[in-house]
Coordinates of C-alpha atoms and ligand atoms in Angstrom, one line a residue:
X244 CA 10.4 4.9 28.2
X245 CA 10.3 2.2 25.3
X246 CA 11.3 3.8 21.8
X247 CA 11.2 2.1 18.3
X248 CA 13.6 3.5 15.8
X249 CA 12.1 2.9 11.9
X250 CA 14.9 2.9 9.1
X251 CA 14.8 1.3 5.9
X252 CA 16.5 3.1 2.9
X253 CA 19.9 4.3 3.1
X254 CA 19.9 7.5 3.8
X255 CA 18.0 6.6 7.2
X256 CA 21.2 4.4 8.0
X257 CA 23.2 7.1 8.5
X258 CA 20.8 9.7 10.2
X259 CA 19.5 6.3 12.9
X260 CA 23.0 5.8 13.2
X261 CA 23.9 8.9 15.1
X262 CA 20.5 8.9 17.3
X263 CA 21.1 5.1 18.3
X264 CA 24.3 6.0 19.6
X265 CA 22.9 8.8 21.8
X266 CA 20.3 6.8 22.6
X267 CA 23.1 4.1 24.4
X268 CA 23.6 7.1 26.8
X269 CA 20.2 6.4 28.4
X270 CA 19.4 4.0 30.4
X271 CA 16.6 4.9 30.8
X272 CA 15.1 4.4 27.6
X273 CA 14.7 1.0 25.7
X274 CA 15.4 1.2 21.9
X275 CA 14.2 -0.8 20.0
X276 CA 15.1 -0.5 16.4
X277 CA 13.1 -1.3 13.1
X278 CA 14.6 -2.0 9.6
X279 CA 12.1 -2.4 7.1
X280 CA 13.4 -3.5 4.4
X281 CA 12.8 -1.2 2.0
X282 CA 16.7 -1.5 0.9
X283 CA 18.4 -4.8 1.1
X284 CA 21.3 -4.7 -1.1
X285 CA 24.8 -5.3 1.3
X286 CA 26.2 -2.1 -0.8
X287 CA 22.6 0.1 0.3
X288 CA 21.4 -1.8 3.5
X289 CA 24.1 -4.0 5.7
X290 CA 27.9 -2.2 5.0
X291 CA 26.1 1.0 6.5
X292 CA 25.7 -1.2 9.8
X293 CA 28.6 -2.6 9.8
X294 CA 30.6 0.4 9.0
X295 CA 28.8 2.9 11.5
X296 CA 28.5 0.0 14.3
X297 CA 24.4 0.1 14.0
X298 CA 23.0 -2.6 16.2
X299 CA 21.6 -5.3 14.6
X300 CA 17.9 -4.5 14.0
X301 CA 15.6 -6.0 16.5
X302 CA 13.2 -6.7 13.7
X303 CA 13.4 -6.3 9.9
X304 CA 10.1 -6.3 7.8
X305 CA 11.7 -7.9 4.9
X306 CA 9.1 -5.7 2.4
X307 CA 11.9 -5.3 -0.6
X308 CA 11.1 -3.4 -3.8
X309 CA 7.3 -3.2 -4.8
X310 CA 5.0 -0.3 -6.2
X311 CA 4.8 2.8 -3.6
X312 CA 1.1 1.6 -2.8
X313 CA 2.1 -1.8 -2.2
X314 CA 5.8 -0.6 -0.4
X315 CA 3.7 0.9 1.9
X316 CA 1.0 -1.2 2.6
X317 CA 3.1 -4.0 3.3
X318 CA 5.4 -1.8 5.9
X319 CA 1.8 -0.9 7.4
X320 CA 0.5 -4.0 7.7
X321 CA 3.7 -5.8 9.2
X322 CA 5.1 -3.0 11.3
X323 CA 1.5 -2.7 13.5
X324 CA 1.6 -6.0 15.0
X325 CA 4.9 -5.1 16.1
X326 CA 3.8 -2.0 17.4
X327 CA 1.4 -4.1 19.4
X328 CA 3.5 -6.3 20.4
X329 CA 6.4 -3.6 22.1
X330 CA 3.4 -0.8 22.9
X331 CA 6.2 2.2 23.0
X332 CA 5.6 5.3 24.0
X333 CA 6.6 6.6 20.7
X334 CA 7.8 5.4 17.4
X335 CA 10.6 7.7 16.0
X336 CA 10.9 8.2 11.7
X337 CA 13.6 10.2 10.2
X338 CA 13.4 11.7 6.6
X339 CA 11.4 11.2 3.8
X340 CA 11.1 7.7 2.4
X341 CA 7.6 5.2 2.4
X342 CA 9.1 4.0 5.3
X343 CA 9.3 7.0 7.1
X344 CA 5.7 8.0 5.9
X345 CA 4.1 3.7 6.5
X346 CA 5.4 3.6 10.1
X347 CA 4.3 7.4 11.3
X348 CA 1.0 6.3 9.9
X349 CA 0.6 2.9 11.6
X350 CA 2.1 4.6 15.2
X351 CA -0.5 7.6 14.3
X352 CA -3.8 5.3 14.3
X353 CA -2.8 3.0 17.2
X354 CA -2.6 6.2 19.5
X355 CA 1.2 6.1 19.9
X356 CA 2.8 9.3 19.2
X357 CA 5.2 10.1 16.4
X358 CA 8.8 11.8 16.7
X359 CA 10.1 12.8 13.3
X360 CA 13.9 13.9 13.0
X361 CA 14.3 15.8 9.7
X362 CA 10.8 17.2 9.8
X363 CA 9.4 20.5 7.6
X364 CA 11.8 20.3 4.7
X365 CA 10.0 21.1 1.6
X366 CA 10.1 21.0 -2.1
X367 CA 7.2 22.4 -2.7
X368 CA 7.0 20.0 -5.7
X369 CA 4.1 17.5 -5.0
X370 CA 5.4 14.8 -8.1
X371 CA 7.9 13.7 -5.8
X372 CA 7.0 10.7 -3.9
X373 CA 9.3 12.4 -0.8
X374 CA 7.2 15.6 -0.5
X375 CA 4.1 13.6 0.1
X376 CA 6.0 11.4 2.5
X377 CA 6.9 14.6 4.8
X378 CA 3.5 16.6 4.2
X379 CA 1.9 14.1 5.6
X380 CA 4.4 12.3 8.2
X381 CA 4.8 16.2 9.8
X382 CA 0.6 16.3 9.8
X383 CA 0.8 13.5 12.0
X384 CA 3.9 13.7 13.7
X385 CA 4.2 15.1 17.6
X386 CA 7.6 16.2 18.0
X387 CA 9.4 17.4 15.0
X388 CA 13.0 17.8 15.0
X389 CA 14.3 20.4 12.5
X390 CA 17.5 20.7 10.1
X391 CA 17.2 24.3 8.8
X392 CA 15.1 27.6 9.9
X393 CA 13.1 27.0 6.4
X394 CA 11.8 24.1 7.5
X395 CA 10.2 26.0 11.1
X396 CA 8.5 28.4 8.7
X397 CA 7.4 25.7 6.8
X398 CA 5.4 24.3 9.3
X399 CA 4.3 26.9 10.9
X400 CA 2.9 28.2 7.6
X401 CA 1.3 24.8 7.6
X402 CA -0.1 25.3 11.1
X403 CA 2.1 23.1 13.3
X404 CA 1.7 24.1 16.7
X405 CA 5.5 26.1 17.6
X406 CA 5.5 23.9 20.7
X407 CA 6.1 20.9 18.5
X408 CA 9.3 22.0 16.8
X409 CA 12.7 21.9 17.8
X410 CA 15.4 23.6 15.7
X411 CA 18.0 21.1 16.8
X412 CA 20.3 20.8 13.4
X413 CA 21.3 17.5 11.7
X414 CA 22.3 14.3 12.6
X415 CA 23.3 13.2 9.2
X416 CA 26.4 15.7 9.8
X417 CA 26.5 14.5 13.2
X418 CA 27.4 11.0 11.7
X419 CA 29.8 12.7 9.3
X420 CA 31.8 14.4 11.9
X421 CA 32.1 11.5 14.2
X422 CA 33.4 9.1 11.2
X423 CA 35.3 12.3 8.7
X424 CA 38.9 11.1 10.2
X425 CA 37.9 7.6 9.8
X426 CA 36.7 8.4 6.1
X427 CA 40.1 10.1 5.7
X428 CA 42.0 6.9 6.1
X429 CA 39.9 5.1 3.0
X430 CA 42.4 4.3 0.1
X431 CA 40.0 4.5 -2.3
X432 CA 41.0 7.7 -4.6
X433 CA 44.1 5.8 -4.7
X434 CA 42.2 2.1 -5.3
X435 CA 40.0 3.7 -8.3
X436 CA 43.7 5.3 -9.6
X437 CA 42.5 9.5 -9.1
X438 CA 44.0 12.2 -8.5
X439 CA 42.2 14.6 -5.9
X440 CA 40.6 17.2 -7.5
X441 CA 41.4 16.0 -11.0
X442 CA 37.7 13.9 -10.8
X443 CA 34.1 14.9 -9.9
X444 CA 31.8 12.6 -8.2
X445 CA 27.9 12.2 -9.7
X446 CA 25.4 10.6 -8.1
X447 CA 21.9 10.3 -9.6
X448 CA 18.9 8.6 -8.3
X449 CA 15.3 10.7 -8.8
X450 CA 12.5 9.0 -10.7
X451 CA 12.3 12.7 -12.4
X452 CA 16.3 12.1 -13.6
X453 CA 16.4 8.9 -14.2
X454 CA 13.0 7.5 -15.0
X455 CA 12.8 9.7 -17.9
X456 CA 14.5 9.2 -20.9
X457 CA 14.6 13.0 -22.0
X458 CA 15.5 14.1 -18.4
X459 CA 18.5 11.0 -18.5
X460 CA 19.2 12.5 -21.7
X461 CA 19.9 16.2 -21.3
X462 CA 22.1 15.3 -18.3
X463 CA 24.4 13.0 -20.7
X464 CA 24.6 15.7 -22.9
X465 CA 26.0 17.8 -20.0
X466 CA 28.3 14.7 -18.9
X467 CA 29.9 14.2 -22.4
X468 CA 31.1 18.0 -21.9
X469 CA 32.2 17.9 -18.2
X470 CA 34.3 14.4 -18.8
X471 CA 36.2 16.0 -21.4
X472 CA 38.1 17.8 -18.4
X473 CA 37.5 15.8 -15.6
X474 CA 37.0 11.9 -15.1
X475 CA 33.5 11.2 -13.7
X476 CA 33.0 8.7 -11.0
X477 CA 29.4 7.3 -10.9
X478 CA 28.3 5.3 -8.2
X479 CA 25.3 3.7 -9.3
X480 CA 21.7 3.8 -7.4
X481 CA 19.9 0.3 -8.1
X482 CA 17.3 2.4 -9.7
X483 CA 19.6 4.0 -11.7
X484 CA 21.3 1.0 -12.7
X485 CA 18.1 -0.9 -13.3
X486 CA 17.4 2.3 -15.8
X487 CA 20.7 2.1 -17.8
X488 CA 20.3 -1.4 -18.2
X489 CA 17.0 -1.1 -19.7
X490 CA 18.6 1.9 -21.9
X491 CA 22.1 -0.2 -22.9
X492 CA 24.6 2.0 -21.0
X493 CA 27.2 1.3 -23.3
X494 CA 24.8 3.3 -26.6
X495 CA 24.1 6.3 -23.6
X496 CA 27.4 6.9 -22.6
X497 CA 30.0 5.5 -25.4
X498 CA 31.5 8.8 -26.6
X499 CA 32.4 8.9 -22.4
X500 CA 36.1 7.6 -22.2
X501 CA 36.3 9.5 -18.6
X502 CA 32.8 8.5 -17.3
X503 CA 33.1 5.5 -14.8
X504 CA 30.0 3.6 -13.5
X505 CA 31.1 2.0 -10.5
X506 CA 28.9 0.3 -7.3
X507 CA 27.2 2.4 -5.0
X508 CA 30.5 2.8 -2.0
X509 CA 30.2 2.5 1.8
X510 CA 29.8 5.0 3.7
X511 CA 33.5 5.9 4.5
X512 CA 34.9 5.9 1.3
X513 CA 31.8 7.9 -0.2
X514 CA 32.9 10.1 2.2
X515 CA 36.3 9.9 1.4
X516 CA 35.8 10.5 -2.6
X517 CA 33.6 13.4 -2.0
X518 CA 35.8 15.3 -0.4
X519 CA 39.0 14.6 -2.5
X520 CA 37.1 15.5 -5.6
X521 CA 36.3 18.8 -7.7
X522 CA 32.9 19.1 -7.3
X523 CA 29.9 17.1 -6.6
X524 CA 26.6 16.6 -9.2
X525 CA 23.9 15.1 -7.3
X526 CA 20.2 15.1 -7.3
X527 CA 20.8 13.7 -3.6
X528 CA 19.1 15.2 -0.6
X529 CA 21.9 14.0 1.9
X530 CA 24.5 14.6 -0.3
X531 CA 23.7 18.3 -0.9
X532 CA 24.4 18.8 3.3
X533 CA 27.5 16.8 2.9
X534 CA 29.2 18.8 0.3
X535 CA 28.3 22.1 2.2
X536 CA 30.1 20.8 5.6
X537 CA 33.1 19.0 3.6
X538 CA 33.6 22.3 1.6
X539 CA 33.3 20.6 -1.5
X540 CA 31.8 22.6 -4.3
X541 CA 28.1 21.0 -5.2
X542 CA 25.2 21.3 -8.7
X543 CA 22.6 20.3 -7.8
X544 CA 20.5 18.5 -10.9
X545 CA 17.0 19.3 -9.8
X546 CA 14.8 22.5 -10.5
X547 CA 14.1 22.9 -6.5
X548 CA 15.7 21.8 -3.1
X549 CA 14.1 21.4 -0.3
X550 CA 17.3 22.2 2.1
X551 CA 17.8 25.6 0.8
X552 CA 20.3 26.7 3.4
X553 CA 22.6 24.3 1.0
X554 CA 22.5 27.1 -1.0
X555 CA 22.3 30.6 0.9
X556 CA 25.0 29.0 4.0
X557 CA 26.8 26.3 2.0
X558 CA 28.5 25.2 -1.3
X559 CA 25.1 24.3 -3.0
X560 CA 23.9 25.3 -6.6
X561 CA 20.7 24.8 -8.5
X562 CA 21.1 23.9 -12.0
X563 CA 18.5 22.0 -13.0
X564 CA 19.1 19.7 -16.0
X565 CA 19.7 21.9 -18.6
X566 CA 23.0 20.9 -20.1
X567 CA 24.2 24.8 -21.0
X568 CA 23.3 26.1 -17.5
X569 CA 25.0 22.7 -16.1
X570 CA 28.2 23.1 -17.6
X571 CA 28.5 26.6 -17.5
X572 CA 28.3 26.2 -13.7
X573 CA 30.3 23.6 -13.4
X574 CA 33.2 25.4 -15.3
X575 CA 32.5 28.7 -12.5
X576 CA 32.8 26.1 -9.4
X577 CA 35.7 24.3 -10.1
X578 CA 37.9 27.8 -10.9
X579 CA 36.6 29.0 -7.4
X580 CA 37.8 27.8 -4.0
X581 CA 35.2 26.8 -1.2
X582 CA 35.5 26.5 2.1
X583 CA 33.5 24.1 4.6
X584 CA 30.2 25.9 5.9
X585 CA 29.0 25.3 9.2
X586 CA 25.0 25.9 9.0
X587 CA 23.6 26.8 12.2
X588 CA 24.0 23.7 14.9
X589 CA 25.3 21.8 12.0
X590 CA 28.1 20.8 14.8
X591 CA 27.9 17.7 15.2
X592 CA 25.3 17.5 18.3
X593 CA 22.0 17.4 16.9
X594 CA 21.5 14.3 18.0
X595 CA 22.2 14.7 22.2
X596 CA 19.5 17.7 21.7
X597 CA 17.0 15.3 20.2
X598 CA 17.5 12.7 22.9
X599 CA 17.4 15.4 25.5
X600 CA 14.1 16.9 24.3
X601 CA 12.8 13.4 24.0
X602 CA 13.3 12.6 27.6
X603 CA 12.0 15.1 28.7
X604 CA 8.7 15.2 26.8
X605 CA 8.5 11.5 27.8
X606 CA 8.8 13.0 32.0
X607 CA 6.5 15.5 31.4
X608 CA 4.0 12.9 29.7
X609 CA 4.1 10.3 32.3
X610 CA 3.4 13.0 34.9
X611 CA 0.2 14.3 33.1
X612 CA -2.7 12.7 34.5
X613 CA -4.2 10.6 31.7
X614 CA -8.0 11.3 30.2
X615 CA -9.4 9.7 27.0
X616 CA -9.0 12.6 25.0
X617 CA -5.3 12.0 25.3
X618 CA -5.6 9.2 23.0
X619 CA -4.2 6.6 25.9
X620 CA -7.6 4.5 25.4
X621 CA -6.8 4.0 22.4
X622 CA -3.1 2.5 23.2
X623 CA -3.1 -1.3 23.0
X624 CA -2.6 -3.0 26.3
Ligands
UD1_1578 C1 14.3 5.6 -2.0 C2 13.4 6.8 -1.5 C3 14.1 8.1 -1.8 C4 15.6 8.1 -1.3 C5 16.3 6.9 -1.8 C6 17.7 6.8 -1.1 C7 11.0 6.5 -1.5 C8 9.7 6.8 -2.2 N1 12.1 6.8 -2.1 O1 14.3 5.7 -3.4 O2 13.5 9.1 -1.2 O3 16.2 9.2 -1.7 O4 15.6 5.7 -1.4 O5 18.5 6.0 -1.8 O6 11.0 6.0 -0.4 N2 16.6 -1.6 -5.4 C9 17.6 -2.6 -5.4 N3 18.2 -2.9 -4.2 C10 17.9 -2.3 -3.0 C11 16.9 -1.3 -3.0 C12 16.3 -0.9 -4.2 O7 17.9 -3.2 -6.4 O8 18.5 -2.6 -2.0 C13 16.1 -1.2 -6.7 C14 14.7 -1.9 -7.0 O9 14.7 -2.2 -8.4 C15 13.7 -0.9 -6.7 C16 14.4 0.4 -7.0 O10 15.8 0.2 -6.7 O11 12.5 -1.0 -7.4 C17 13.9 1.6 -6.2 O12 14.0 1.4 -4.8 P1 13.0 2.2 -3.8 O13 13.3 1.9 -2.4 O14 11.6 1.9 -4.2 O15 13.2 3.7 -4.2 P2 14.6 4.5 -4.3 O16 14.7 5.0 -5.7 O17 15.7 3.6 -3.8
UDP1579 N1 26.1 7.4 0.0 C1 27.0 6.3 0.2 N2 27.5 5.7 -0.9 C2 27.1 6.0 -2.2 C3 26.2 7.1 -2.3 C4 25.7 7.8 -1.2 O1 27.4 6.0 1.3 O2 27.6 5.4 -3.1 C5 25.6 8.1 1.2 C6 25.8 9.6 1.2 O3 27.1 10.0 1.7 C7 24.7 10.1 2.1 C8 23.6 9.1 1.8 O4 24.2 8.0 1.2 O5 25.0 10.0 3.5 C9 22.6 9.7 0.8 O6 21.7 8.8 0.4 P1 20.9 8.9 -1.0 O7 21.5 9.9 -1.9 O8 20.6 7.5 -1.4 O9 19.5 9.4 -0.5 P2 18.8 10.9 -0.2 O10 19.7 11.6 0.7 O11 18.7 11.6 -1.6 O12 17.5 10.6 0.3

């Protein structure tokens, strides 16, 4: 079987990263692997390869930072001749970025069929650019590898055939329990001079947060309270950081003497702060899992999730952005003590079921004799 693996914004580091090593277990199977481009920075792009021993893509697309329309017309247009070139027998997306949505959509209408890991999670909230992305990478997608039961119902409720879906948990905590004793080792609480638990960790990155001035400022007006008690440690998003800039913020946040804007972290000592650390204020898909399997207390700063076991099985709140609500939680959740949650197959193996299932689809396939109407004549040669 011949597999390309798409990833290209950070968040798809880590989630490729356990799959690719699974994938090493099988001979059988030639990966290929796919970087877009989409992020590019070292601190959001290479130190995740490095740190989490990805292979070196076999191909980067080299697309960068562009308007949505262009982002993914340019990831269309320079992923299919690749996909012509390799002809796999199935190009595999994970989460919810253009490049998941570009490369589905490409493999889609060259006949190739579509795995996506991380499939069915929804928001139910259409203005962000990541709901659109799964709506319409799950419509196209033929195996669909689920987190959470929500996201089952969800496409089931969508019309999804149930023989398409596998309830097979989460590789992004598969990476975290392969590398948490590594992450455990990182100095850096000590490095940035905290104290564990005296800190809280924010990390802000949704056009809805942080492309709109009102939205930025109702969550400063909840930061001014929370650093009076704890220092805050901001690892800043490119996007976020290309916002402040434009906003001068010293003028945002210069009655902050505990605030601290720092670069985005590797992987390992993201990791390793999170866990050391009060609580968590994210508007961070990933990060909302993370908390709830390192037992770290988590707001989240959106008015929906769509990984709502976070919440019922894990250490997740919704607070929205208002900054009363937002501080009155915060002051609950630090006075309580949490404990890790394990959501259901959140253990670490998600990814050996994926593979699994994918080899054996690929068996069954190659025995099925072939017509037209299964889309083969419209593979390229
Ligand atoms: C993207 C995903 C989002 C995901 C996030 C993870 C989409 C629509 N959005 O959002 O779902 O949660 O990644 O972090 O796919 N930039 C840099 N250096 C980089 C990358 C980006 O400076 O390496 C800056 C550019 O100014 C760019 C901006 O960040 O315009 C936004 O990047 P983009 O990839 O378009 O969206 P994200 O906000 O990163
Ligand atoms: N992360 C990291 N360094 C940081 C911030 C986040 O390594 O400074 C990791 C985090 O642990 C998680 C992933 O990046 O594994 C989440 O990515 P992001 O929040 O950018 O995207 P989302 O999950 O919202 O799509």
């Amino acid at each position: 079987m011949k597999l390309i693996s798409v990833c290209g914004a950070r968040p798809n580091f880590i989630k490729i990263a356990a799959l690719l090593r699974e994938l090493a277990d099988y001979p059988e199977i030639e990966s290929i692997l796919v970087h877009t481009g989409q992020h590019y920075d070292t601190a959001m792009s290479h130190q995740f390869f490095d740190e989490l021993n990805i292979p070196e893509p076999d191909v980067n697309l080299e697309v960068g930072s562009c308007s949505h329309a262009v982002q993914t017309a340019r990831i269309m247009e320079r992923f299919e001749p690749i996909v012509l070139q390799h002809a796999p027998d199935a190009v595999l997306v994970v989460g919810d970025v253009n490049s998941t949505m570009a490369c589905a959509l490409v493999a889609v209408k060259l006949g190739i069929p579509v795995i996506h890991v991380e499939a069915g999670l929804r928001s139910f909230d259409r203005d962000m650019p990541e709901e659109i992305n799964r709506v319409v990478t799950d419509a196209l997608s033929d195996l669909l590898f689920v987190t959470e039961r929500s996201a089952v119902e969800n496409l089931e409720g969508e019309g999804v055939s149930p023989a398409k879906i596998h309830f097979v948990g989460n590789v992004m905590i598969d990476t975290l329990r392969a590398h948490q004793q590594l992450a455990d080792r990182s100095d850096v609480v000590a490095r940035l001079e905290l104290h564990p638990r005296d800190y809280v960790v924010l990390t802000l990155h949704r056009p809805s947060n942080v492309d709109d001035p009102a939205a930025l400022a109702r969550l400063c007006a909840a930061l001014r309270e929370i650093q009076r008690s704890h220092t805050v440690v901001f690892p800043t998003h490119p996007r976020t950081r290309a916002n402040l800039q434009r906003r001068a913020a010293s003028t945002l946040f210069a009655d902050m003497p505990r605030l601290r804007l720092i670069e985005p972290l590797g992987y390992l000592e993201f990791i390793k702060l999170m866990r050391d650390s009060a609580a968590v204020l994210t508007d961070s898909g990933g990060i909302q899992e993370e908390t709830t399997v390192l037992g770290v207390p988590c707001l989240t700063l959106r008015e929906n999730t769509e990984r709502p076991v976070t919440i019922s099985e894990g250490t997740n709140r919704l607070v929205g952005t208002d900054p009363r609500h937002i501080v009155a939680n915060f002051r609950e959740i630090v006075s309580q003590p949490t404990q890790p949650r394990t959501p259901e197959y959140w253990d670490g193996h998600a990814a050996q079921r994926i593979v699994r299932v994918i080899a054996d689809w690929h068996r069954l396939r190659s025995r099925a004799p072939l017509t037209c109407e299964s889309g083969v004549a419209a593979r390229p040669a």
